[in-house]
PDB file of C-alpha atoms in Angstrom:
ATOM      1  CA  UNK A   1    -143.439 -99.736  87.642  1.00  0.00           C
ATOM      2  CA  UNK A   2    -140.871 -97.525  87.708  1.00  0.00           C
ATOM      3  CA  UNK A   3    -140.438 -94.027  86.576  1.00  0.00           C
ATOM      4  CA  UNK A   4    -138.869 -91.620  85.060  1.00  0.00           C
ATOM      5  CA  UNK A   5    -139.426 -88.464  86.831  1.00  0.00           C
ATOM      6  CA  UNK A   6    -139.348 -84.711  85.542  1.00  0.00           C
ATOM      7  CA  UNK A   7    -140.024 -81.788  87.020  1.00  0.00           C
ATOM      8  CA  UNK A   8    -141.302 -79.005  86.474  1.00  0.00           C
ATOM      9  CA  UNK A   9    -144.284 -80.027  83.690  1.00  0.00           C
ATOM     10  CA  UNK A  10    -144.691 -76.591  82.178  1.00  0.00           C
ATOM     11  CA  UNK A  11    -142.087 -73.646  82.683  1.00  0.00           C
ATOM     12  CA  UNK A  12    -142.692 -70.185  81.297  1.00  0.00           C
ATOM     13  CA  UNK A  13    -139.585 -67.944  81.005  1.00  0.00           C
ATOM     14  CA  UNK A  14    -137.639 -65.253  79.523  1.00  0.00           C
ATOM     15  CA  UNK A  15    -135.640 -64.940  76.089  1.00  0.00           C
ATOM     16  CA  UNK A  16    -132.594 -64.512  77.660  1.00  0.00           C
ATOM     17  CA  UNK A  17    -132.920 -66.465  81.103  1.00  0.00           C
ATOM     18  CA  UNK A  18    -131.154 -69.316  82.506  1.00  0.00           C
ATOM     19  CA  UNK A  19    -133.715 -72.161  83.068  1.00  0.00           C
ATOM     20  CA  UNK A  20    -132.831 -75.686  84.679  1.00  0.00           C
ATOM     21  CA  UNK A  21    -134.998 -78.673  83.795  1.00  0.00           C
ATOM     22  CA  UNK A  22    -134.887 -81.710  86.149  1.00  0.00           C
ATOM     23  CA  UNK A  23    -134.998 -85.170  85.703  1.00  0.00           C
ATOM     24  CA  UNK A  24    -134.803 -87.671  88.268  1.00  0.00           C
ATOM     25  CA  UNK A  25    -133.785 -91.304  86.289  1.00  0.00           C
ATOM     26  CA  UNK A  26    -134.462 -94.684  87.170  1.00  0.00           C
ATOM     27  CA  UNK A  27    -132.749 -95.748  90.289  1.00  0.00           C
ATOM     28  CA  UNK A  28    -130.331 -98.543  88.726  1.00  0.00           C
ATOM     29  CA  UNK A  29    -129.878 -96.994  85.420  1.00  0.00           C
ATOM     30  CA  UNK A  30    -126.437 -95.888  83.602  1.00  0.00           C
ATOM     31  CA  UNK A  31    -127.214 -93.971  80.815  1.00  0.00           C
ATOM     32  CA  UNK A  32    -129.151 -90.615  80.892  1.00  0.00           C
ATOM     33  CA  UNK A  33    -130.727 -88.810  78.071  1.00  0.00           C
ATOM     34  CA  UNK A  34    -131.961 -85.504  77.092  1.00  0.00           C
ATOM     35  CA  UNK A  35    -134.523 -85.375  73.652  1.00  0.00           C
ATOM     36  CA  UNK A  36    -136.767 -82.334  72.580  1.00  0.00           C
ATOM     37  CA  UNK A  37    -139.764 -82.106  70.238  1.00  0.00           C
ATOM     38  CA  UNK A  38    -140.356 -78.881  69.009  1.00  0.00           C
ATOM     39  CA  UNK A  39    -144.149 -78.312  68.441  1.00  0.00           C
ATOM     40  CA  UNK A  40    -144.774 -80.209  65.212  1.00  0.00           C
ATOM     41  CA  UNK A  41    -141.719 -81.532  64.519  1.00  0.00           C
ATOM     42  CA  UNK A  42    -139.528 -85.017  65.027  1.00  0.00           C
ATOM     43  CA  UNK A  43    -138.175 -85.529  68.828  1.00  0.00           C
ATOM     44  CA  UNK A  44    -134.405 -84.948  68.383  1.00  0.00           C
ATOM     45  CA  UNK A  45    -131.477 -86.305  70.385  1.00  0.00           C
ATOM     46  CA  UNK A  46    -129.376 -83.707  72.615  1.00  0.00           C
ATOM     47  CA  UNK A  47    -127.507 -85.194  74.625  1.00  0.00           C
ATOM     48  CA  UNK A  48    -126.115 -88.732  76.320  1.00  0.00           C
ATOM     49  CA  UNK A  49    -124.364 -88.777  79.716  1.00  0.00           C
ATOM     50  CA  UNK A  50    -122.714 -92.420  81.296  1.00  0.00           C
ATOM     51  CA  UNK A  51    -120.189 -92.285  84.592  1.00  0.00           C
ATOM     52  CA  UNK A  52    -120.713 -88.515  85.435  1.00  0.00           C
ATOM     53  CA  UNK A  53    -119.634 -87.115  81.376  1.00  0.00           C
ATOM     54  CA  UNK A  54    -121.288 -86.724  78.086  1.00  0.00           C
ATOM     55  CA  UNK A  55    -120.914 -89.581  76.103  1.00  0.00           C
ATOM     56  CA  UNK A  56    -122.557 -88.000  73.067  1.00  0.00           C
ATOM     57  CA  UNK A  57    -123.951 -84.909  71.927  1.00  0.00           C
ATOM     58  CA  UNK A  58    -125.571 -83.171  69.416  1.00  0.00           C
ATOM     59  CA  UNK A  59    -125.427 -80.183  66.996  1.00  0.00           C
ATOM     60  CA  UNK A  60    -128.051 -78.857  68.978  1.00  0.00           C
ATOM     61  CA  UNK A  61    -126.265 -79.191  72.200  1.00  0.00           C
ATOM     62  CA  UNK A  62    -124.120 -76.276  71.575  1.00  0.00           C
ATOM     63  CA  UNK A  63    -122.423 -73.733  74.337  1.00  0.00           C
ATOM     64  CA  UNK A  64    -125.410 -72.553  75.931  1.00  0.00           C
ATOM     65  CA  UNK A  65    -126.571 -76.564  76.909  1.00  0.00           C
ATOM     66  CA  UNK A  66    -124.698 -78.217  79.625  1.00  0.00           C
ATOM     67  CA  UNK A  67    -126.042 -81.309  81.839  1.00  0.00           C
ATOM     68  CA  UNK A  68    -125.287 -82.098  85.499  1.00  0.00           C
ATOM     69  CA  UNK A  69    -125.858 -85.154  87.716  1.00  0.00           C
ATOM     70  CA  UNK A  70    -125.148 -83.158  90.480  1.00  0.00           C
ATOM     71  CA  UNK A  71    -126.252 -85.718  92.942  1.00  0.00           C
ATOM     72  CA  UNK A  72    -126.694 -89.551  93.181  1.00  0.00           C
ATOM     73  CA  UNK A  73    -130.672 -88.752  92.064  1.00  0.00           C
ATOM     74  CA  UNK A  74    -130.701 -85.996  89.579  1.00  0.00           C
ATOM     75  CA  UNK A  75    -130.005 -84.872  86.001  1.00  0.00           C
ATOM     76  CA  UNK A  76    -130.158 -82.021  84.990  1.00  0.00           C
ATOM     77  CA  UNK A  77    -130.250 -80.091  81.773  1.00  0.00           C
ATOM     78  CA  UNK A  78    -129.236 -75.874  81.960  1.00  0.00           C
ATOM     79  CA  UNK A  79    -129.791 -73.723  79.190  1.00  0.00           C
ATOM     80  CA  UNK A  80    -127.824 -70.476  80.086  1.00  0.00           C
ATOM     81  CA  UNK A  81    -129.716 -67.935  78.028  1.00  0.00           C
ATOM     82  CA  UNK A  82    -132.742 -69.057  76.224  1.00  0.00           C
ATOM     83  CA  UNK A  83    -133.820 -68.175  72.892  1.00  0.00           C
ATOM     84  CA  UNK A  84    -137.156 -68.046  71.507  1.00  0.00           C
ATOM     85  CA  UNK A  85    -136.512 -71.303  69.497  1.00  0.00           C
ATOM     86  CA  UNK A  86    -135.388 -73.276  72.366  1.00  0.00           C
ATOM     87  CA  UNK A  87    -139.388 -73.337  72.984  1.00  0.00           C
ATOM     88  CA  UNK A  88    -139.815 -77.322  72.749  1.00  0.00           C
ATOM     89  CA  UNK A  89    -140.915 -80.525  75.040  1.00  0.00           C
ATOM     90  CA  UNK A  90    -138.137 -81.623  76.743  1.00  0.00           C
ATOM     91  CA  UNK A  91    -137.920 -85.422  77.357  1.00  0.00           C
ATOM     92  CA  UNK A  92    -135.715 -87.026  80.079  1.00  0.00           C
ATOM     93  CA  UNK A  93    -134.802 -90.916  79.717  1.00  0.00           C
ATOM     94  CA  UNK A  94    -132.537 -93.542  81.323  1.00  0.00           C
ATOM     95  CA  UNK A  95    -131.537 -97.241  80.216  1.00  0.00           C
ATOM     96  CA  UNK A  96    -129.786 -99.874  82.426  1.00  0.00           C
ATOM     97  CA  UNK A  97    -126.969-100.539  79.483  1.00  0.00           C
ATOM     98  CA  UNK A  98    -126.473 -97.675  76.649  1.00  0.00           C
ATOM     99  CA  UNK A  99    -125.770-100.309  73.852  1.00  0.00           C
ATOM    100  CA  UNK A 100    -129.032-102.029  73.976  1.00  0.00           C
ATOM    101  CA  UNK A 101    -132.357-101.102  73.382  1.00  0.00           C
ATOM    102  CA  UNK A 102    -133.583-102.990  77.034  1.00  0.00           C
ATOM    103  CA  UNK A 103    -135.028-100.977  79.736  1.00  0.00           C
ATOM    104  CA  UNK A 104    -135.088 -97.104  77.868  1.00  0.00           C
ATOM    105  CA  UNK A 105    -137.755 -95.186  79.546  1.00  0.00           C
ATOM    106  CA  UNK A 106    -138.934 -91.913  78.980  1.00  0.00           C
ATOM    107  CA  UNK A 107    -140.301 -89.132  81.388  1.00  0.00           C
ATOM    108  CA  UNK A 108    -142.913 -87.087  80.860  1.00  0.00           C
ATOM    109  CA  UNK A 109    -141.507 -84.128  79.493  1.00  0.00           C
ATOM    110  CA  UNK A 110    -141.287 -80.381  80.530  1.00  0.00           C
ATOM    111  CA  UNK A 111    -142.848 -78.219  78.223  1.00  0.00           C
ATOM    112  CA  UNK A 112    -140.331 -75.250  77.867  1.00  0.00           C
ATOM    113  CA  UNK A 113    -141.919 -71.831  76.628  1.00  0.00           C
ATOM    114  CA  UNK A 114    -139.768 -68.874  75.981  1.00  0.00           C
ATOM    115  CA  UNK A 115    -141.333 -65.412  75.594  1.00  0.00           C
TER     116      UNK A 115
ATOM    117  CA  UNK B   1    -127.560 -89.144  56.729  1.00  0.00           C
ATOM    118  CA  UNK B   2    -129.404 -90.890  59.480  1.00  0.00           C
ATOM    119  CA  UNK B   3    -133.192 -90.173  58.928  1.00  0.00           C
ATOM    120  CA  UNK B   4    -136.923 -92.050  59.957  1.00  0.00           C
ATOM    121  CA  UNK B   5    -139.441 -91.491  57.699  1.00  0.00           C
ATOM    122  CA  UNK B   6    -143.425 -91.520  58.942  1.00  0.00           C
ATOM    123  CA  UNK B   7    -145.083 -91.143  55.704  1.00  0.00           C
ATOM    124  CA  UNK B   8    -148.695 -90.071  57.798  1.00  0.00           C
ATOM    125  CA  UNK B   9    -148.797 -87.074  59.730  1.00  0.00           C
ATOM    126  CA  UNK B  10    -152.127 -87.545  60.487  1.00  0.00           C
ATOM    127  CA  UNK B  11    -154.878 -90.729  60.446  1.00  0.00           C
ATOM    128  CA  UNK B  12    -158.494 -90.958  60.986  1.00  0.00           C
ATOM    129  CA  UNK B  13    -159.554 -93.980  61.423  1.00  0.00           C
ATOM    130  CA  UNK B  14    -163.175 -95.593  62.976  1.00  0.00           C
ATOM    131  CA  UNK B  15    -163.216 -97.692  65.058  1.00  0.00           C
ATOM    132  CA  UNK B  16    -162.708-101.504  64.357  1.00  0.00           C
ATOM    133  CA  UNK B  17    -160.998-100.493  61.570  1.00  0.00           C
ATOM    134  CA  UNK B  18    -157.532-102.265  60.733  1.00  0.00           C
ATOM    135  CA  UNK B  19    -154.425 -99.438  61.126  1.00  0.00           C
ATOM    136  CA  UNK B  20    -151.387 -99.825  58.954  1.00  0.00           C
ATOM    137  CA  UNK B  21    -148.388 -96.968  60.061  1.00  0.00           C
ATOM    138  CA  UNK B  22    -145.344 -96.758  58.051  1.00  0.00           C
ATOM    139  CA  UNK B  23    -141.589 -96.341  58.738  1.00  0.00           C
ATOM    140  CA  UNK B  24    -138.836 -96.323  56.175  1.00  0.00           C
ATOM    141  CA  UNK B  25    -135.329 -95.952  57.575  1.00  0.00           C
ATOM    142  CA  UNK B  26    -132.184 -94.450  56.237  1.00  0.00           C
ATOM    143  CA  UNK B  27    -129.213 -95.775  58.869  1.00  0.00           C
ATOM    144  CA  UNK B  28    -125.850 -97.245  57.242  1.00  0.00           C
ATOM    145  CA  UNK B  29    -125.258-100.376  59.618  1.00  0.00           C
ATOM    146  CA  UNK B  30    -127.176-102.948  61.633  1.00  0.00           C
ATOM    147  CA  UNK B  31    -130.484-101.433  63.391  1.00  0.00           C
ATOM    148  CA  UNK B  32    -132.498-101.660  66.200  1.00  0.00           C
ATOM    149  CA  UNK B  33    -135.963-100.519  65.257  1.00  0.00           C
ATOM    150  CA  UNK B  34    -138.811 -99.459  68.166  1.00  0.00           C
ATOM    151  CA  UNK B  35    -142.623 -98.036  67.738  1.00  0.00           C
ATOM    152  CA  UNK B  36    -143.267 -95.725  70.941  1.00  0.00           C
ATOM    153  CA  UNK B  37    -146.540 -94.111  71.593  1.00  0.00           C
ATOM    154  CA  UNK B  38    -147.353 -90.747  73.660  1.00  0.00           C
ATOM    155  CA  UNK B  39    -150.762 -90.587  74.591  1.00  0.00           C
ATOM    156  CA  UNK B  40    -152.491 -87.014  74.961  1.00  0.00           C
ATOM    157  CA  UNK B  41    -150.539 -85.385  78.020  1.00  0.00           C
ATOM    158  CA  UNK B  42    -148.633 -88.376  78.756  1.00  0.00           C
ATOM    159  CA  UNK B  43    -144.927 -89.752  78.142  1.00  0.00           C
ATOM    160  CA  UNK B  44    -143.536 -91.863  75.310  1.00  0.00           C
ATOM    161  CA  UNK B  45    -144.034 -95.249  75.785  1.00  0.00           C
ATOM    162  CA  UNK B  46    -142.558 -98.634  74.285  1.00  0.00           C
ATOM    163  CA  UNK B  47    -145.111-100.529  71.982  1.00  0.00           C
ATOM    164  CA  UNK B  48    -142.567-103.140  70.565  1.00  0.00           C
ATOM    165  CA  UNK B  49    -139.092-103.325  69.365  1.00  0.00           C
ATOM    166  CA  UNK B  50    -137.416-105.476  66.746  1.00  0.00           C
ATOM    167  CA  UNK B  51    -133.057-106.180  66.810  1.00  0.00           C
ATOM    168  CA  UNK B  52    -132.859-109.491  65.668  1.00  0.00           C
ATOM    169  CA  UNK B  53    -134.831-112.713  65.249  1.00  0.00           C
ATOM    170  CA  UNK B  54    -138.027-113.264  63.801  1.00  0.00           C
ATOM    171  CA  UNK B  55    -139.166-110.031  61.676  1.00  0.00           C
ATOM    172  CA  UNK B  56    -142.834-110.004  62.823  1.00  0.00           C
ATOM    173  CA  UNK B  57    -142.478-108.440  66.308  1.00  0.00           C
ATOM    174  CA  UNK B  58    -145.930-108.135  68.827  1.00  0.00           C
ATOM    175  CA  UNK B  59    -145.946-105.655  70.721  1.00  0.00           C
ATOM    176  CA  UNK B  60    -148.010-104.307  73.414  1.00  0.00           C
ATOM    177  CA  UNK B  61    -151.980-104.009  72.590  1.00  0.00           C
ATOM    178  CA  UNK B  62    -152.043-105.988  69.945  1.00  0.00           C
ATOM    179  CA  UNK B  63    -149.903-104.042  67.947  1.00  0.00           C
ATOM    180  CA  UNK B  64    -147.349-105.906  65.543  1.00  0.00           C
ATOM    181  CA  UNK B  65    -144.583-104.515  63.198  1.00  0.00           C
ATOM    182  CA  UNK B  66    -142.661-105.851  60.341  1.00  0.00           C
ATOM    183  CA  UNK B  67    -139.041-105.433  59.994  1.00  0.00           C
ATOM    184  CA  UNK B  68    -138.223-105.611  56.128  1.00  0.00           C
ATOM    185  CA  UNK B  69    -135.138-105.456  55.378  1.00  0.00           C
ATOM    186  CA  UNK B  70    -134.610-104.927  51.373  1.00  0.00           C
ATOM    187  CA  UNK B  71    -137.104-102.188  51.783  1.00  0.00           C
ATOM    188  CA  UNK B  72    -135.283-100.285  54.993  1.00  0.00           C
ATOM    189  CA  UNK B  73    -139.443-100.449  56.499  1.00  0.00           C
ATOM    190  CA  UNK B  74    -140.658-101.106  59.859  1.00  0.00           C
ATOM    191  CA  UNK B  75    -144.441-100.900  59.454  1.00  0.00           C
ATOM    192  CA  UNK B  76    -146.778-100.532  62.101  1.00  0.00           C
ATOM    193  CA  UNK B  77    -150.098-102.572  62.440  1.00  0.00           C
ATOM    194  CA  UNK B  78    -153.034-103.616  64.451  1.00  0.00           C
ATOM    195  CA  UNK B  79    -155.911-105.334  62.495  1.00  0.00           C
ATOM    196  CA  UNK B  80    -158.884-103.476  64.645  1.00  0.00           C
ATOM    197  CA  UNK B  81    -157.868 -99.773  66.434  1.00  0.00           C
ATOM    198  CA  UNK B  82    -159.906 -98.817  69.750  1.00  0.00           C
ATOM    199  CA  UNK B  83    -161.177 -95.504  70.422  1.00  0.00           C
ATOM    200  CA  UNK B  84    -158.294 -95.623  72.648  1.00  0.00           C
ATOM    201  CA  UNK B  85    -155.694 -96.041  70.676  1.00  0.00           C
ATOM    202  CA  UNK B  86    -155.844 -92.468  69.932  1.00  0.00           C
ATOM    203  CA  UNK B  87    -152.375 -91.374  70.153  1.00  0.00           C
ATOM    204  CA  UNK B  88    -149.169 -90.108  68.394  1.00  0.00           C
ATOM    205  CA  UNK B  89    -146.954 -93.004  67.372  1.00  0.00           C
ATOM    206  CA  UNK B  90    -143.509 -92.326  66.553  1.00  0.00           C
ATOM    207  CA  UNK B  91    -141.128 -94.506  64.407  1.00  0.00           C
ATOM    208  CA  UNK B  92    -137.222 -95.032  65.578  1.00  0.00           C
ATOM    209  CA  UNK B  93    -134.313 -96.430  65.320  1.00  0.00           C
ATOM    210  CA  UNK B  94    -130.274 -96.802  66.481  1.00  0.00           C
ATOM    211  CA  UNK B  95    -127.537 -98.596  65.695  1.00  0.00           C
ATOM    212  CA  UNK B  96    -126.167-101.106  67.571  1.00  0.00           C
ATOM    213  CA  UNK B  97    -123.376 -99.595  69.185  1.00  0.00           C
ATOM    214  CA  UNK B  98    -124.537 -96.137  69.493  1.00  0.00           C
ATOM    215  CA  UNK B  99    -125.057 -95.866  72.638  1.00  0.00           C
ATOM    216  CA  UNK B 100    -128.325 -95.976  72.946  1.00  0.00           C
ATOM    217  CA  UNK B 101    -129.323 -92.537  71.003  1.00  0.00           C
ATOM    218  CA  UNK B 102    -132.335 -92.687  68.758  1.00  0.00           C
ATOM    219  CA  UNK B 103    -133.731 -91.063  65.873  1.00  0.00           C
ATOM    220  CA  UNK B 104    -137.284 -90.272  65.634  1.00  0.00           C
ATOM    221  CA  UNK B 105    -139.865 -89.931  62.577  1.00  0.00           C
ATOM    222  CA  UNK B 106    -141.764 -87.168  62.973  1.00  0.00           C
ATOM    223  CA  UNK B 107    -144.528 -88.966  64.387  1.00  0.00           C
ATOM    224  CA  UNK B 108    -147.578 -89.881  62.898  1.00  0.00           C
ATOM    225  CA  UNK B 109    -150.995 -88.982  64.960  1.00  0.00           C
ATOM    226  CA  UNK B 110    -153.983 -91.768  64.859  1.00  0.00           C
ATOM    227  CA  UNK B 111    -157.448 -90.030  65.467  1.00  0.00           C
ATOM    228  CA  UNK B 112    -160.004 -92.910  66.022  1.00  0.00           C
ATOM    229  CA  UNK B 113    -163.520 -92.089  65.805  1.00  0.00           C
ATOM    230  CA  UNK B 114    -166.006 -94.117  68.172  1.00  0.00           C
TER     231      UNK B 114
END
């Protein structure tokens, strides 16, 4: 079955440090997503990306967030200089069409800790 | 405001035991409505989804959820949990249109004793 790939599972880093989280998506899929959950609370939307731009965002997804598909295989998701509160799961999905719910699949999440 | 309410943060339940979840919705429009699960360590998964048709969806498991409408719910059940049904389960939903974008509950977390 396929999957929805993200690397790495756990990342460790500095308040203040750029980190890049990587997703690889399902092969034929459009739409790419970016969700966190902060440690006991709801997972919250970020950002959407269709055809190489942001097709939605998020409060959250302020100046420091930006997203890349800087290849045909990748997505990423750059936080420029983290804050302790940006310490959160970080899920990756894709769908095949954005305005259905068919074919949304989730990764399984880097856990991002800022010290 | 768009919101999903999980009224349970946390269940403990033996098993054999029948599991009722809830979900009440606040979304202005028509809705697509899903139950995912994310076992210890592992991703969210799809158990069932409900966007139109019959309001008693099955899902994956043996899990089943009611869509009703007047009260804005999307209940989660299974008559008898496993021990390995142990999981978080997490309530959402999007509007058609929207892209795609979800809104979670905060997730309610089934314990099931053996």
């Amino acid at each position: 079955e396929p999957e929805v790939t993200q690397t790495p599972s756990h990342q460790v880093t500095q308040m203040g440090q750029e980190v890049i989280l990587r997703c690889v998506p399902i092969s034929n899929h459009l739409y790419f997503y970016w969700y966190r959950q902060i440690l006991g609370q709801k997972v919250e939307f970020l950002v959407s990306f269709y055809n190489n731009e942001i097709s939605e965002k998020s409060e959250i997804f302020d100046d420091q967030f930006s997203v890349e598909r800087p290849d045909g295989s990748n997505f990423t998701l750059k936080i420029r200089s983290t804050k302790l509160e940006d310490s959160a799961m970080y899920f990756c999905a894709s769908s095949e069409v954005g305005q259905t719910p068919y074919g949304y699949t989730f990764g399984s999440g880097t856990r991002l800790t800022v010290v | 405001a768009q919101s999903v309410s999980q009224h349970n943060h946390h269940v403990i339940l033996s098993e054999a035991a029948s599991l009722e979840l809830g979900c009440n919705y606040s979304y202005g429009g028509t809705v697509n409505l899903f139950w995912y699960v994310q076992y210890p360590g592992q991703h969210l998964q799809l158990l069932l989804k409900y966007f139109s048709g019959d309001p008693l969806v099955k899902g994956i498991k043996g899990f089943e959820a009611e869509f009703i409408k007047s009260k804005f719910s999307f209940n989660l059940r299974k008559p008898s949990v496993q021990w390995s049904d142990t999981a978080e389960y997490f309530c959402a939903v999007n509007g058609r249109g929207s892209q795609g974008n979800l809104i979670f509950g905060k997730g309610t977390k089934l314990s099931v004793k053996p």
